[in-house]
mmCIF file of C-alpha atoms in Angstrom:
data_model
loop_
_atom_site.group_PDB
_atom_site.id
_atom_site.type_symbol
_atom_site.label_atom_id
_atom_site.label_comp_id
_atom_site.label_asym_id
_atom_site.label_seq_id
_atom_site.Cartn_x
_atom_site.Cartn_y
_atom_site.Cartn_z
ATOM 1 C CA MET A 1 -44.183 -124.835 64.215
ATOM 2 C CA ILE A 2 -47.111 -122.454 63.801
ATOM 3 C CA PRO A 3 -47.682 -120.870 67.230
ATOM 4 C CA PHE A 4 -51.133 -120.122 68.550
ATOM 5 C CA LEU A 5 -49.938 -116.598 69.322
ATOM 6 C CA ASP A 6 -46.701 -114.805 68.387
ATOM 7 C CA LEU A 7 -46.113 -111.783 70.596
ATOM 8 C CA LYS A 8 -42.396 -111.617 69.791
ATOM 9 C CA THR A 9 -42.995 -110.925 66.096
ATOM 10 C CA GLN A 10 -45.394 -108.136 66.988
ATOM 11 C CA TYR A 11 -42.897 -106.601 69.417
ATOM 12 C CA LEU A 12 -40.086 -106.679 66.889
ATOM 13 C CA SER A 13 -42.253 -104.822 64.393
ATOM 14 C CA ILE A 14 -42.597 -101.837 66.754
ATOM 15 C CA LYS A 15 -39.515 -102.342 68.878
ATOM 16 C CA ASP A 16 -37.984 -98.925 68.472
ATOM 17 C CA GLU A 17 -41.217 -97.128 69.413
ATOM 18 C CA ILE A 18 -41.835 -99.393 72.378
ATOM 19 C CA ASP A 19 -38.303 -99.113 73.698
ATOM 20 C CA THR A 20 -38.384 -95.321 73.375
ATOM 21 C CA ALA A 21 -41.712 -95.160 75.215
ATOM 22 C CA VAL A 22 -40.485 -97.345 78.072
ATOM 23 C CA LEU A 23 -37.247 -95.364 78.466
ATOM 24 C CA LYS A 24 -39.273 -92.159 78.570
ATOM 25 C CA VAL A 25 -41.192 -93.492 81.604
ATOM 26 C CA LEU A 26 -37.988 -94.653 83.277
ATOM 27 C CA GLU A 27 -36.529 -91.207 82.866
ATOM 28 C CA SER A 28 -39.700 -89.512 84.149
ATOM 29 C CA THR A 29 -39.994 -91.932 87.147
ATOM 30 C CA GLN A 30 -43.793 -91.808 86.770
ATOM 31 C CA PHE A 31 -44.112 -95.472 87.452
ATOM 32 C CA VAL A 32 -47.687 -95.591 88.789
ATOM 33 C CA LEU A 33 -50.425 -93.736 86.868
ATOM 34 C CA GLY A 34 -48.805 -90.515 85.594
ATOM 35 C CA ASN A 35 -48.921 -88.678 82.282
ATOM 36 C CA GLU A 36 -48.709 -91.703 80.017
ATOM 37 C CA VAL A 37 -51.607 -93.377 81.725
ATOM 38 C CA THR A 38 -53.675 -90.214 81.693
ATOM 39 C CA ALA A 39 -53.055 -89.797 77.961
ATOM 40 C CA LEU A 40 -53.948 -93.441 77.327
ATOM 41 C CA GLU A 41 -57.237 -93.011 79.177
ATOM 42 C CA GLN A 42 -58.345 -90.230 76.863
ATOM 43 C CA GLU A 43 -57.005 -91.845 73.703
ATOM 44 C CA PHE A 44 -58.693 -95.194 74.413
ATOM 45 C CA ALA A 45 -61.954 -93.516 75.423
ATOM 46 C CA ASN A 46 -61.861 -91.596 72.104
ATOM 47 C CA TYR A 47 -61.214 -94.856 70.274
ATOM 48 C CA CYS A 48 -64.327 -96.339 71.919
ATOM 49 C CA ASN A 49 -66.382 -93.205 71.284
ATOM 50 C CA ALA A 50 -66.788 -92.837 75.073
ATOM 51 C CA GLU A 51 -66.421 -89.769 77.245
ATOM 52 C CA GLN A 52 -64.042 -91.053 79.884
ATOM 53 C CA GLY A 53 -61.525 -93.821 80.437
ATOM 54 C CA ILE A 54 -60.268 -95.140 83.770
ATOM 55 C CA ALA A 55 -57.074 -97.215 83.533
ATOM 56 C CA VAL A 56 -56.646 -100.063 85.987
ATOM 57 C CA ASN A 57 -54.286 -102.977 86.596
ATOM 58 C CA THR A 58 -56.377 -105.771 85.090
ATOM 59 C CA GLY A 59 -59.565 -106.484 83.187
ATOM 60 C CA THR A 60 -60.895 -108.235 86.289
ATOM 61 C CA SER A 61 -60.387 -105.079 88.297
ATOM 62 C CA ALA A 62 -62.243 -103.177 85.580
ATOM 63 C CA LEU A 63 -65.268 -105.419 86.008
ATOM 64 C CA HIS A 64 -65.065 -105.284 89.773
ATOM 65 C CA LEU A 65 -64.986 -101.496 89.914
ATOM 66 C CA ALA A 66 -67.699 -101.123 87.297
ATOM 67 C CA LEU A 67 -70.023 -103.279 89.375
ATOM 68 C CA LEU A 68 -69.214 -101.351 92.542
ATOM 69 C CA ALA A 69 -69.767 -98.024 90.848
ATOM 70 C CA ALA A 70 -73.183 -99.219 89.703
ATOM 71 C CA GLY A 71 -74.040 -99.940 93.321
ATOM 72 C CA ILE A 72 -73.944 -103.722 93.015
ATOM 73 C CA GLY A 73 -73.466 -105.485 96.353
ATOM 74 C CA ALA A 74 -74.569 -108.218 98.720
ATOM 75 C CA GLY A 75 -78.047 -109.510 98.039
ATOM 76 C CA ASP A 76 -78.076 -108.319 94.421
ATOM 77 C CA GLU A 77 -78.130 -110.471 91.279
ATOM 78 C CA VAL A 78 -76.261 -109.935 88.027
ATOM 79 C CA ILE A 79 -77.240 -111.794 84.837
ATOM 80 C CA THR A 80 -74.419 -113.124 82.663
ATOM 81 C CA ILE A 81 -73.335 -116.276 80.800
ATOM 82 C CA PRO A 82 -71.489 -119.392 82.024
ATOM 83 C CA PHE A 83 -69.508 -119.774 78.791
ATOM 84 C CA THR A 84 -66.851 -117.190 79.531
ATOM 85 C CA PHE A 85 -63.514 -116.783 81.310
ATOM 86 C CA VAL A 86 -63.983 -117.142 85.059
ATOM 87 C CA ALA A 87 -63.121 -113.492 85.705
ATOM 88 C CA THR A 88 -66.560 -112.399 84.501
ATOM 89 C CA VAL A 89 -68.198 -114.342 87.313
ATOM 90 C CA ALA A 90 -65.445 -113.777 89.901
ATOM 91 C CA ALA A 91 -65.891 -110.019 89.646
ATOM 92 C CA ILE A 92 -69.609 -110.358 90.426
ATOM 93 C CA CYS A 93 -68.777 -112.510 93.468
ATOM 94 C CA TYR A 94 -66.186 -109.997 94.665
ATOM 95 C CA THR A 95 -69.006 -107.492 95.262
ATOM 96 C CA GLY A 96 -71.026 -109.990 97.298
ATOM 97 C CA ALA A 97 -73.652 -110.223 94.545
ATOM 98 C CA THR A 98 -74.894 -113.482 93.009
ATOM 99 C CA PRO A 99 -74.207 -114.391 89.356
ATOM 100 C CA VAL A 100 -77.357 -115.631 87.600
ATOM 101 C CA PHE A 101 -76.630 -117.470 84.367
ATOM 102 C CA VAL A 102 -78.383 -117.408 81.024
ATOM 103 C CA ASP A 103 -77.373 -119.795 78.270
ATOM 104 C CA ILE A 104 -75.566 -118.666 75.121
ATOM 105 C CA ASP A 105 -76.944 -118.410 71.624
ATOM 106 C CA PRO A 106 -75.312 -121.441 69.914
ATOM 107 C CA VAL A 107 -74.405 -119.462 66.787
ATOM 108 C CA SER A 108 -72.888 -116.294 68.193
ATOM 109 C CA TYR A 109 -71.709 -117.747 71.553
ATOM 110 C CA THR A 110 -72.962 -114.576 73.241
ATOM 111 C CA ILE A 111 -75.891 -114.264 75.620
ATOM 112 C CA ASP A 112 -79.237 -115.537 74.342
ATOM 113 C CA VAL A 113 -81.258 -112.365 74.583
ATOM 114 C CA THR A 114 -84.505 -114.319 74.445
ATOM 115 C CA GLN A 115 -83.706 -115.900 77.842
ATOM 116 C CA ILE A 116 -82.726 -112.757 79.765
ATOM 117 C CA GLU A 117 -86.187 -111.580 80.878
ATOM 118 C CA LYS A 118 -87.009 -114.978 82.410
ATOM 119 C CA ALA A 119 -83.929 -114.659 84.629
ATOM 120 C CA ILE A 120 -84.871 -111.256 86.045
ATOM 121 C CA THR A 121 -86.059 -111.156 89.660
ATOM 122 C CA GLU A 122 -86.654 -108.338 92.158
ATOM 123 C CA ARG A 123 -83.007 -108.723 93.169
ATOM 124 C CA THR A 124 -81.620 -108.249 89.664
ATOM 125 C CA LYS A 125 -79.564 -105.070 89.370
ATOM 126 C CA ALA A 126 -77.481 -105.495 86.229
ATOM 127 C CA ILE A 127 -76.882 -107.422 82.989
ATOM 128 C CA LEU A 128 -73.301 -108.254 82.152
ATOM 129 C CA PRO A 129 -73.078 -109.377 78.508
ATOM 130 C CA VAL A 130 -69.806 -110.850 77.292
ATOM 131 C CA HIS A 131 -68.558 -109.984 73.806
ATOM 132 C CA LEU A 132 -66.989 -113.379 73.474
ATOM 133 C CA TYR A 133 -64.148 -114.096 71.012
ATOM 134 C CA GLY A 134 -64.406 -110.527 69.676
ATOM 135 C CA GLN A 135 -68.031 -110.695 68.518
ATOM 136 C CA PRO A 136 -70.524 -108.273 70.090
ATOM 137 C CA ALA A 137 -73.491 -109.513 72.035
ATOM 138 C CA ASP A 138 -76.876 -108.461 70.612
ATOM 139 C CA MET A 139 -76.863 -105.123 72.434
ATOM 140 C CA GLY A 140 -80.141 -103.672 71.074
ATOM 141 C CA PRO A 141 -82.472 -106.128 72.879
ATOM 142 C CA ILE A 142 -80.191 -106.118 75.942
ATOM 143 C CA MET A 143 -80.422 -102.342 76.290
ATOM 144 C CA GLU A 144 -84.194 -102.378 75.733
ATOM 145 C CA ILE A 145 -84.743 -104.986 78.416
ATOM 146 C CA ALA A 146 -82.392 -103.210 80.825
ATOM 147 C CA ARG A 147 -84.086 -99.823 80.395
ATOM 148 C CA ARG A 148 -87.542 -101.347 80.813
ATOM 149 C CA HIS A 149 -86.501 -103.011 84.096
ATOM 150 C CA GLY A 150 -84.230 -100.264 85.417
ATOM 151 C CA LEU A 151 -81.064 -102.351 85.154
ATOM 152 C CA THR A 152 -77.441 -101.286 84.600
ATOM 153 C CA VAL A 153 -75.611 -102.779 81.612
ATOM 154 C CA ILE A 154 -71.895 -103.479 82.076
ATOM 155 C CA GLU A 155 -70.175 -104.735 78.943
ATOM 156 C CA ASP A 156 -67.450 -107.363 79.359
ATOM 157 C CA ALA A 157 -65.393 -106.280 76.342
ATOM 158 C CA ALA A 158 -62.185 -107.993 77.443
ATOM 159 C CA GLN A 159 -61.918 -109.705 74.021
ATOM 160 C CA ALA A 160 -63.570 -107.062 71.864
ATOM 161 C CA HIS A 161 -61.300 -104.023 71.431
ATOM 162 C CA GLY A 162 -62.655 -102.193 68.380
ATOM 163 C CA ALA A 163 -65.628 -104.483 67.825
ATOM 164 C CA GLU A 164 -68.823 -102.745 66.687
ATOM 165 C CA TYR A 165 -72.537 -103.305 67.069
ATOM 166 C CA LYS A 166 -74.475 -101.756 64.198
ATOM 167 C CA GLY A 167 -71.608 -99.321 63.638
ATOM 168 C CA GLN A 168 -71.278 -98.319 67.321
ATOM 169 C CA ARG A 169 -68.083 -99.207 69.203
ATOM 170 C CA ILE A 170 -68.367 -101.788 71.905
ATOM 171 C CA GLY A 171 -67.869 -100.387 75.402
ATOM 172 C CA SER A 172 -69.817 -97.240 74.685
ATOM 173 C CA ILE A 173 -73.247 -98.844 74.291
ATOM 174 C CA GLY A 174 -73.922 -99.992 77.819
ATOM 175 C CA ASP A 175 -73.558 -97.875 80.981
ATOM 176 C CA ILE A 176 -69.943 -99.044 81.453
ATOM 177 C CA GLY A 177 -67.525 -101.001 79.280
ATOM 178 C CA CYS A 178 -64.643 -103.100 80.652
ATOM 179 C CA PHE A 179 -61.527 -104.108 78.717
ATOM 180 C CA SER A 180 -58.528 -106.327 79.463
ATOM 181 C CA PHE A 181 -55.031 -105.573 78.236
ATOM 182 C CA TYR A 182 -53.671 -108.995 79.115
ATOM 183 C CA PRO A 183 -50.704 -109.612 76.741
ATOM 184 C CA GLY A 184 -52.588 -111.971 74.432
ATOM 185 C CA LYS A 185 -55.506 -109.622 73.842
ATOM 186 C CA ASN A 186 -55.944 -107.712 70.580
ATOM 187 C CA LEU A 187 -54.535 -104.690 72.421
ATOM 188 C CA GLY A 188 -52.195 -106.251 74.969
ATOM 189 C CA ALA A 189 -49.841 -104.792 77.530
ATOM 190 C CA TYR A 190 -46.434 -106.262 78.378
ATOM 191 C CA GLY A 191 -47.797 -107.370 81.713
ATOM 192 C CA GLU A 192 -51.260 -106.812 83.142
ATOM 193 C CA GLY A 193 -53.643 -103.935 82.466
ATOM 194 C CA GLY A 194 -57.284 -102.958 82.024
ATOM 195 C CA MET A 195 -59.566 -100.057 81.128
ATOM 196 C CA ILE A 196 -63.073 -98.926 81.959
ATOM 197 C CA VAL A 197 -64.947 -96.553 79.678
ATOM 198 C CA THR A 198 -68.173 -94.735 80.400
ATOM 199 C CA ASN A 199 -70.245 -91.699 79.444
ATOM 200 C CA ASN A 200 -71.437 -91.309 83.042
ATOM 201 C CA PRO A 201 -69.267 -88.763 84.938
ATOM 202 C CA GLU A 202 -70.527 -89.939 88.330
ATOM 203 C CA TYR A 203 -69.482 -93.523 87.598
ATOM 204 C CA ALA A 204 -66.132 -92.329 86.289
ATOM 205 C CA HIS A 205 -65.419 -90.264 89.396
ATOM 206 C CA THR A 206 -66.319 -93.178 91.676
ATOM 207 C CA MET A 207 -64.120 -95.643 89.767
ATOM 208 C CA GLN A 208 -61.218 -93.213 89.724
ATOM 209 C CA MET A 209 -61.366 -93.119 93.498
ATOM 210 C CA LEU A 210 -61.972 -96.820 93.918
ATOM 211 C CA ARG A 211 -58.845 -97.775 91.923
ATOM 212 C CA ASP A 212 -56.656 -95.558 94.099
ATOM 213 C CA TRP A 213 -57.565 -96.462 97.680
ATOM 214 C CA GLY A 214 -60.800 -94.440 97.572
ATOM 215 C CA GLN A 215 -58.869 -91.172 97.481
ATOM 216 C CA GLU A 216 -60.420 -88.012 96.080
ATOM 217 C CA ARG A 217 -56.985 -86.444 96.516
ATOM 218 C CA LYS A 218 -53.852 -87.707 98.240
ATOM 219 C CA TYR A 219 -54.551 -88.984 101.742
ATOM 220 C CA HIS A 220 -58.223 -87.935 101.608
ATOM 221 C CA HIS A 221 -60.063 -91.276 101.488
ATOM 222 C CA VAL A 222 -63.722 -90.673 100.703
ATOM 223 C CA ILE A 223 -64.705 -94.290 100.139
ATOM 224 C CA LYS A 224 -63.092 -97.679 100.892
ATOM 225 C CA GLY A 225 -61.077 -98.461 97.780
ATOM 226 C CA TYR A 226 -58.427 -100.707 96.232
ATOM 227 C CA ASN A 227 -54.951 -100.607 94.785
ATOM 228 C CA TYR A 228 -55.995 -101.185 91.185
ATOM 229 C CA ARG A 229 -53.800 -98.562 89.504
ATOM 230 C CA MET A 230 -52.142 -98.995 86.128
ATOM 231 C CA ASP A 231 -48.342 -98.880 85.850
ATOM 232 C CA GLY A 232 -46.856 -96.000 83.899
ATOM 233 C CA ILE A 233 -44.786 -98.322 81.731
ATOM 234 C CA GLN A 234 -47.911 -100.231 80.668
ATOM 235 C CA GLY A 235 -49.658 -96.978 79.848
ATOM 236 C CA ALA A 236 -46.780 -95.936 77.592
ATOM 237 C CA ILE A 237 -46.620 -99.317 75.849
ATOM 238 C CA LEU A 238 -50.374 -99.379 75.261
ATOM 239 C CA ARG A 239 -50.324 -95.866 73.771
ATOM 240 C CA VAL A 240 -47.839 -97.030 71.133
ATOM 241 C CA LYS A 241 -49.837 -100.179 70.411
ATOM 242 C CA LEU A 242 -53.177 -98.349 70.241
ATOM 243 C CA ARG A 243 -51.906 -96.482 67.183
ATOM 244 C CA TYR A 244 -51.614 -99.838 65.380
ATOM 245 C CA LEU A 245 -54.817 -101.458 66.644
ATOM 246 C CA GLU A 246 -56.991 -100.699 63.624
ATOM 247 C CA LYS A 247 -54.289 -101.996 61.254
ATOM 248 C CA TRP A 248 -53.903 -105.150 63.351
ATOM 249 C CA THR A 249 -57.671 -105.596 63.556
ATOM 250 C CA GLU A 250 -58.063 -105.452 59.796
ATOM 251 C CA ALA A 251 -55.216 -107.995 59.495
ATOM 252 C CA ARG A 252 -57.088 -110.331 61.866
ATOM 253 C CA ARG A 253 -60.277 -109.873 59.867
ATOM 254 C CA ALA A 254 -58.432 -110.635 56.651
ATOM 255 C CA ASN A 255 -56.930 -113.748 58.237
ATOM 256 C CA ALA A 256 -60.388 -114.821 59.379
ATOM 257 C CA ALA A 257 -61.742 -114.305 55.850
ATOM 258 C CA GLN A 258 -58.959 -116.547 54.493
ATOM 259 C CA TYR A 259 -59.739 -119.221 57.053
ATOM 260 C CA ASP A 260 -63.453 -118.933 56.157
ATOM 261 C CA GLY A 261 -62.785 -119.470 52.466
ATOM 262 C CA LEU A 262 -60.499 -122.436 53.063
ATOM 263 C CA LEU A 263 -62.577 -124.197 55.751
ATOM 264 C CA LYS A 264 -66.141 -123.526 54.600
ATOM 265 C CA ASP A 265 -66.597 -126.946 52.991
ATOM 266 C CA PHE A 266 -64.924 -128.903 55.818
ATOM 267 C CA SER A 267 -66.926 -131.008 58.303
ATOM 268 C CA LEU A 268 -66.222 -128.291 60.840
ATOM 269 C CA THR A 269 -68.245 -125.373 62.192
ATOM 270 C CA ILE A 270 -66.559 -122.041 61.478
ATOM 271 C CA PRO A 271 -67.425 -118.696 63.129
ATOM 272 C CA THR A 272 -70.659 -117.044 62.093
ATOM 273 C CA VAL A 273 -70.491 -113.247 61.968
ATOM 274 C CA MET A 274 -73.817 -111.869 63.096
ATOM 275 C CA PRO A 275 -75.414 -109.287 60.753
ATOM 276 C CA TYR A 276 -75.053 -106.522 63.362
ATOM 277 C CA SER A 277 -71.425 -107.265 64.093
ATOM 278 C CA ARG A 278 -67.944 -106.074 63.316
ATOM 279 C CA HIS A 279 -66.117 -109.147 64.605
ATOM 280 C CA VAL A 280 -62.509 -108.486 65.678
ATOM 281 C CA TYR A 281 -61.443 -112.154 66.081
ATOM 282 C CA HIS A 282 -59.687 -112.199 69.426
ATOM 283 C CA VAL A 283 -59.716 -115.906 68.634
ATOM 284 C CA TYR A 284 -60.843 -117.821 65.576
ATOM 285 C CA ALA A 285 -62.969 -120.501 67.209
ATOM 286 C CA VAL A 286 -64.119 -123.555 65.246
ATOM 287 C CA ARG A 287 -65.989 -126.541 66.608
ATOM 288 C CA SER A 288 -66.187 -130.278 66.039
ATOM 289 C CA PRO A 289 -67.467 -133.292 68.014
ATOM 290 C CA GLN A 290 -63.957 -134.691 67.390
ATOM 291 C CA ARG A 291 -62.346 -131.619 68.972
ATOM 292 C CA ASP A 292 -59.827 -133.415 71.182
ATOM 293 C CA GLU A 293 -58.599 -135.717 68.420
ATOM 294 C CA LEU A 294 -58.284 -132.881 65.947
ATOM 295 C CA GLN A 295 -56.381 -130.727 68.433
ATOM 296 C CA GLN A 296 -53.969 -133.512 69.250
ATOM 297 C CA LYS A 297 -53.244 -134.329 65.626
ATOM 298 C CA LEU A 298 -52.698 -130.621 64.771
ATOM 299 C CA ASN A 299 -50.299 -130.353 67.693
ATOM 300 C CA ASP A 300 -48.451 -133.437 66.418
ATOM 301 C CA GLN A 301 -47.983 -131.586 63.160
ATOM 302 C CA GLY A 302 -46.589 -128.488 64.884
ATOM 303 C CA ILE A 303 -49.765 -126.408 64.859
ATOM 304 C CA GLN A 304 -50.695 -124.961 68.218
ATOM 305 C CA THR A 305 -54.363 -124.475 69.122
ATOM 306 C CA GLY A 306 -56.307 -123.387 72.192
ATOM 307 C CA ILE A 307 -59.603 -124.106 73.934
ATOM 308 C CA HIS A 308 -61.692 -121.169 75.112
ATOM 309 C CA TYR A 309 -63.246 -122.556 77.363
ATOM 310 C CA PRO A 310 -63.269 -126.300 78.236
ATOM 311 C CA ILE A 311 -65.476 -126.073 81.364
ATOM 312 C CA PRO A 312 -68.313 -123.562 81.665
ATOM 313 C CA VAL A 313 -68.230 -121.607 84.899
ATOM 314 C CA HIS A 314 -71.407 -123.173 86.337
ATOM 315 C CA LEU A 315 -69.593 -126.583 86.329
ATOM 316 C CA GLN A 316 -66.362 -125.322 87.846
ATOM 317 C CA PRO A 317 -65.809 -126.724 91.387
ATOM 318 C CA ALA A 318 -65.090 -123.227 92.715
ATOM 319 C CA TYR A 319 -68.610 -122.109 91.780
ATOM 320 C CA SER A 320 -70.537 -125.240 92.785
ATOM 321 C CA ASP A 321 -72.095 -123.211 95.582
ATOM 322 C CA LEU A 322 -74.225 -121.418 93.013
ATOM 323 C CA GLY A 323 -76.263 -124.609 92.756
ATOM 324 C CA TYR A 324 -76.172 -125.285 89.045
ATOM 325 C CA LYS A 325 -75.757 -128.755 87.522
ATOM 326 C CA ILE A 326 -74.919 -130.525 84.277
ATOM 327 C CA GLY A 327 -77.700 -129.932 81.769
ATOM 328 C CA ASP A 328 -78.755 -126.535 83.017
ATOM 329 C CA PHE A 329 -77.179 -124.679 80.089
ATOM 330 C CA PRO A 330 -76.937 -127.154 77.240
ATOM 331 C CA HIS A 331 -75.591 -124.781 74.566
ATOM 332 C CA SER A 332 -72.769 -123.616 76.798
ATOM 333 C CA GLU A 333 -71.946 -127.182 77.804
ATOM 334 C CA LEU A 334 -71.897 -128.466 74.218
ATOM 335 C CA ALA A 335 -69.755 -125.545 73.056
ATOM 336 C CA ALA A 336 -67.300 -126.252 75.862
ATOM 337 C CA ARG A 337 -66.942 -129.829 74.605
ATOM 338 C CA GLU A 338 -66.547 -128.928 70.906
ATOM 339 C CA VAL A 339 -64.927 -125.512 70.505
ATOM 340 C CA PHE A 340 -61.235 -124.943 69.863
ATOM 341 C CA SER A 341 -59.268 -122.010 68.498
ATOM 342 C CA LEU A 342 -56.887 -121.946 65.570
ATOM 343 C CA PRO A 343 -53.837 -119.674 65.379
ATOM 344 C CA MET A 344 -54.976 -116.053 65.013
ATOM 345 C CA TYR A 345 -52.958 -112.841 65.208
ATOM 346 C CA ALA A 346 -52.196 -109.919 62.922
ATOM 347 C CA GLU A 347 -48.781 -111.266 61.960
ATOM 348 C CA LEU A 348 -50.089 -114.665 60.853
ATOM 349 C CA THR A 349 -49.165 -115.132 57.199
ATOM 350 C CA PRO A 350 -51.306 -116.450 54.326
ATOM 351 C CA PRO A 351 -48.962 -119.429 53.839
ATOM 352 C CA GLN A 352 -49.291 -120.294 57.535
ATOM 353 C CA ILE A 353 -53.102 -120.190 57.262
ATOM 354 C CA ASN A 354 -52.897 -122.421 54.180
ATOM 355 C CA THR A 355 -50.787 -124.891 56.149
ATOM 356 C CA VAL A 356 -53.311 -124.964 59.003
ATOM 357 C CA ALA A 357 -56.158 -125.562 56.556
ATOM 358 C CA GLU A 358 -54.283 -128.268 54.656
ATOM 359 C CA SER A 359 -53.401 -130.049 57.896
ATOM 360 C CA LEU A 360 -56.992 -129.874 59.075
ATOM 361 C CA GLN A 361 -58.270 -131.217 55.751
ATOM 362 C CA GLY A 362 -55.952 -134.193 55.934
ATOM 363 C CA ILE A 363 -56.830 -134.889 59.551
ATOM 364 C CA LEU A 364 -60.580 -134.585 58.979
ATOM 365 C CA GLN A 365 -60.433 -137.055 56.077
ATOM 366 C CA GLY A 366 -58.895 -139.585 58.444
ATOM 367 C CA VAL A 367 -61.265 -138.987 61.357
ATOM 368 C CA THR A 368 -64.278 -141.234 61.706
ATOM 369 C CA VAL A 369 -67.415 -139.118 62.036
#
């Protein structure tokens, strides 16, 4: 069996440090926010080359608070993509605003920047690009369009810890960057967690209050807020793991390079790294018209795979009220039918990657195109 993700192996490699960090929190009894979370906020902001970090309980909460801090609310529109995890769109809806979709670029799987301007109306307040799979969106044109139209840019960097656009860390390019620390992410908690980074002190102050019941100080509620605080234990765990993130990222990139070399001549589309991008390979997504058959045969041979994502958000029943239909975003819809993800994590070994490639080669030779 080659698992799609192997969190246990990663834990065992840093077990002593993790266990010590957790015990330290238990002894301090700083279970919600506290010193470990405060330290993580500064360390992660530094990692992103941002001024301030605001730790929260999930990546979804990060997006929600970022939108609220930017003044997004009922009657507003936010431009994003339908080929993403549903949280991107849910967070927009939480504010009362309306998601407006733009199709993806079929090569990068990120927002097609040539389509953004056509989607802007007098109600548009923000652009929410998604750095999907660990590859940055084309932030240069996005920022230029946003500045010209007076729009806020909120980066959905849930899958892009450490990714770079033209040498600049993702999360620090737009007005606000939002990260998820869900366990399977490149930097994952042992539970839920998220982070917001920004260079805007006013946004930071607002989000700090919003995550903690709108309090400026204890029992002084300045604005209506939420209970979106990070647990102290998760803060301590993430501080340990952050020290390894660059090492793990380079291991992912090396694994991706090995996959690239082995799969480049297969009848399979492998990831394209855009010229402006430091791709961090949250997943290694390939695509094939025979996706379902390939995935089943790999599973039969003990190789786990994933699909990110099989149904674009505009075709999800929960979001049918947005009024979109099949055919509205053809690149997103085709990707949803064809894309699947091979095992990818820092601890994946070269022999395991060879096994995946050999299995794929044998299966592809037997599949009728």
